[in-house]
Every structure is written in C-alpha cells, then in structure tokens.
PDB file of C-alpha atoms in Angstrom:
ATOM      1  CA  UNK A 142      74.686 108.600  90.366  1.00 55.00           C
ATOM      2  CA  UNK A 143      72.088 108.710  93.371  1.00 68.00           C
ATOM      3  CA  UNK A 144      70.327 105.863  94.346  1.00 69.00           C
ATOM      4  CA  UNK A 145      66.947 107.104  93.677  1.00 74.00           C
ATOM      5  CA  UNK A 146      68.016 108.079  90.120  1.00 72.00           C
ATOM      6  CA  UNK A 147      68.932 104.290  89.548  1.00 72.00           C
ATOM      7  CA  UNK A 148      65.752 103.165  91.049  1.00 70.00           C
ATOM      8  CA  UNK A 149      63.635 105.014  88.819  1.00 71.00           C
ATOM      9  CA  UNK A 150      65.655 104.191  85.354  1.00 70.00           C
ATOM     10  CA  UNK A 151      65.257 100.635  86.307  1.00 68.00           C
ATOM     11  CA  UNK A 152      62.050 100.575  87.765  1.00 66.00           C
ATOM     12  CA  UNK A 153      60.432  99.109  84.570  1.00 66.00           C
ATOM     13  CA  UNK A 154      63.359  96.872  83.882  1.00 67.00           C
ATOM     14  CA  UNK A 155      63.648  95.112  87.356  1.00 59.00           C
ATOM     15  CA  UNK A 156      60.689  93.287  89.137  1.00 60.00           C
ATOM     16  CA  UNK A 157      60.510  95.027  92.582  1.00 54.00           C
ATOM     17  CA  UNK A 158      60.146  91.528  94.299  1.00 58.00           C
ATOM     18  CA  UNK A 159      63.686  89.925  93.166  1.00 58.00           C
ATOM     19  CA  UNK A 160      65.714  92.994  92.761  1.00 58.00           C
ATOM     20  CA  UNK A 161      66.028  95.744  95.620  1.00 61.00           C
ATOM     21  CA  UNK A 162      67.590  99.283  95.073  1.00 62.00           C
ATOM     22  CA  UNK A 163      70.307  98.168  97.644  1.00 65.00           C
ATOM     23  CA  UNK A 164      71.089  94.907  95.705  1.00 61.00           C
ATOM     24  CA  UNK A 165      71.176  96.716  92.338  1.00 61.00           C
ATOM     25  CA  UNK A 166      72.993  99.864  93.558  1.00 64.00           C
ATOM     26  CA  UNK A 167      75.902  97.824  95.223  1.00 61.00           C
ATOM     27  CA  UNK A 168      79.449  97.755  93.990  1.00 60.00           C
ATOM     28  CA  UNK A 169      79.686  93.865  93.707  1.00 60.00           C
ATOM     29  CA  UNK A 170      77.331  91.919  91.187  1.00 57.00           C
ATOM     30  CA  UNK A 171      77.122  88.815  93.604  1.00 63.00           C
ATOM     31  CA  UNK A 172      73.785  89.720  94.852  1.00 65.00           C
ATOM     32  CA  UNK A 173      72.335  89.385  91.222  1.00 70.00           C
ATOM     33  CA  UNK A 174      72.035  85.994  90.816  1.00 74.00           C
ATOM     34  CA  UNK A 175      68.403  85.486  91.684  1.00 75.00           C
ATOM     35  CA  UNK A 176      67.607  88.676  89.232  1.00 72.00           C
ATOM     36  CA  UNK A 177      69.701  86.459  86.165  1.00 78.00           C
ATOM     37  CA  UNK A 178      68.389  83.415  86.973  1.00 81.00           C
ATOM     38  CA  UNK A 179      64.602  85.125  86.817  1.00 81.00           C
ATOM     39  CA  UNK A 180      65.256  86.788  83.372  1.00 82.00           C
ATOM     40  CA  UNK A 181      67.336  83.270  81.974  1.00 84.00           C
ATOM     41  CA  UNK A 182      64.068  81.524  82.376  1.00 86.00           C
ATOM     42  CA  UNK A 183      62.005  84.074  80.470  1.00 82.00           C
ATOM     43  CA  UNK A 184      60.971  82.542  77.104  1.00 82.00           C
ATOM     44  CA  UNK A 185      63.266  83.755  73.965  1.00 84.00           C
ATOM     45  CA  UNK A 186      62.368  84.918  70.666  1.00 83.00           C
ATOM     46  CA  UNK A 187      59.376  86.659  69.165  1.00 83.00           C
ATOM     47  CA  UNK A 188      56.369  86.661  70.919  1.00 76.00           C
ATOM     48  CA  UNK A 189      53.070  84.779  69.526  1.00 75.00           C
ATOM     49  CA  UNK A 190      50.512  86.884  67.766  1.00 71.00           C
ATOM     50  CA  UNK A 191      47.433  87.955  70.162  1.00 69.00           C
ATOM     51  CA  UNK A 192      44.151  87.193  68.372  1.00 66.00           C
ATOM     52  CA  UNK A 193      41.537  89.515  69.382  1.00 73.00           C
ATOM     53  CA  UNK A 194      39.507  92.376  68.666  1.00 77.00           C
ATOM     54  CA  UNK A 195      36.028  92.514  67.259  1.00 77.00           C
ATOM     55  CA  UNK A 196      36.647  90.681  64.143  1.00 79.00           C
ATOM     56  CA  UNK A 197      38.213  87.671  65.486  1.00 77.00           C
ATOM     57  CA  UNK A 198      35.505  87.481  68.466  1.00 77.00           C
ATOM     58  CA  UNK A 199      32.271  88.163  66.445  1.00 80.00           C
ATOM     59  CA  UNK A 200      33.158  87.577  62.365  1.00 80.00           C
ATOM     60  CA  UNK A 201      35.806  84.578  62.660  1.00 79.00           C
ATOM     61  CA  UNK A 202      36.016  81.086  63.656  1.00 77.00           C
ATOM     62  CA  UNK A 203      33.260  79.131  65.378  1.00 79.00           C
ATOM     63  CA  UNK A 204      31.482  82.581  66.835  1.00 73.00           C
ATOM     64  CA  UNK A 205      30.713  83.772  63.609  1.00 84.00           C
ATOM     65  CA  UNK A 206      27.548  85.932  63.436  1.00 85.00           C
ATOM     66  CA  UNK A 207      25.485  88.353  61.609  1.00 86.00           C
ATOM     67  CA  UNK A 208      23.972  89.834  65.093  1.00 88.00           C
ATOM     68  CA  UNK A 209      26.514  92.731  65.174  1.00 87.00           C
ATOM     69  CA  UNK A 210      25.689  93.942  61.980  1.00 91.00           C
ATOM     70  CA  UNK A 211      21.786  93.568  62.528  1.00 93.00           C
ATOM     71  CA  UNK A 212      22.528  95.521  66.089  1.00 93.00           C
ATOM     72  CA  UNK A 213      24.225  98.454  64.122  1.00 94.00           C
ATOM     73  CA  UNK A 214      21.039  98.870  61.405  1.00 97.00           C
ATOM     74  CA  UNK A 215      18.890  98.879  64.434  1.00 97.00           C
ATOM     75  CA  UNK A 216      20.857 101.399  66.222  1.00 97.00           C
ATOM     76  CA  UNK A 217      21.329 103.293  63.881  1.00 97.00           C
ATOM     77  CA  UNK A 218      17.845 103.057  62.837  1.00 97.00           C
ATOM     78  CA  UNK A 219      16.572 103.985  66.536  1.00 97.00           C
ATOM     79  CA  UNK A 220      18.736 106.995  66.602  1.00 97.00           C
ATOM     80  CA  UNK A 221      17.800 108.737  63.303  1.00 96.00           C
ATOM     81  CA  UNK A 222      13.976 107.716  64.168  1.00 96.00           C
ATOM     82  CA  UNK A 223      14.350 109.676  67.804  1.00 94.00           C
ATOM     83  CA  UNK A 224      16.097 112.467  66.067  1.00 93.00           C
ATOM     84  CA  UNK A 225      13.344 112.502  63.236  1.00 92.00           C
ATOM     85  CA  UNK A 226      10.516 112.468  65.582  1.00 90.00           C
ATOM     86  CA  UNK A 227      12.170 115.181  67.659  1.00 89.00           C
ATOM     87  CA  UNK A 228      12.329 117.514  64.928  1.00 88.00           C
ATOM     88  CA  UNK A 229       8.703 116.729  64.158  1.00 85.00           C
ATOM     89  CA  UNK A 230       7.904 117.773  67.487  1.00 82.00           C
ATOM     90  CA  UNK A 231       9.683 120.833  67.532  1.00 80.00           C
ATOM     91  CA  UNK A 232       7.823 121.614  64.019  1.00 74.00           C
ATOM     92  CA  UNK A 233       4.208 120.993  65.676  1.00 76.00           C
ATOM     93  CA  UNK A 234       5.006 123.211  68.491  1.00 77.00           C
ATOM     94  CA  UNK A 235       3.716 126.385  67.167  1.00 72.00           C
ATOM     95  CA  UNK A 236       2.131 125.309  64.075  1.00 68.00           C
ATOM     96  CA  UNK A 237      -0.451 122.924  63.576  1.00 66.00           C
ATOM     97  CA  UNK A 238      -0.747 121.028  60.259  1.00 62.00           C
TER      98      UNK A 238
END
C-alpha cells in the first residue's frame, strides 16, 4: 500500500496533530503509544442525547412561549395580504370599478 492511500483511509480516524503519516505507516507499532493513550482517554458508551431543535428552544421548559405561533400567523397574513393586494392592483390596471 502506498503511504498516500493509508493517509487518505485513516484521515477521519486519526487526529492529525497526534499521528503523522510517517508514524502510522511504520512497520513497528512502538510509535503509536501517544495515539493509544489519546483514544483510551475518550469517553466510552453511548453519547448523551442532545436536546435541541425548535421545540426544545421555544416550546419546552422555562422558555416556553406562544410568540412563534403568533409570528407564523402574522407572517402568513402579511404574505397573503401582499399577494391579494397585488392581484387587486393588476385587476385595476386595465379596468376601473
């Protein structure tokens, strides 16, 4: 295997500051001690669930509010009123009431 191929395959697995391509592509595993120490210190097990998203930020917990719903209603009204007004102006362009 070529060193560039090994480097490309291991690019996502090995942090670049800890393991260099020269260290990884060597025949003996003696130089991999810092790499093994780094990975042995990482937390093991399942990751904690991340609480996020729009529901968690706006509708759950201490920040619960009805403002986003009101904003959506006002936004829909503004867009529909604008479209209706423009259609009405097009109607009056060539015809008077």
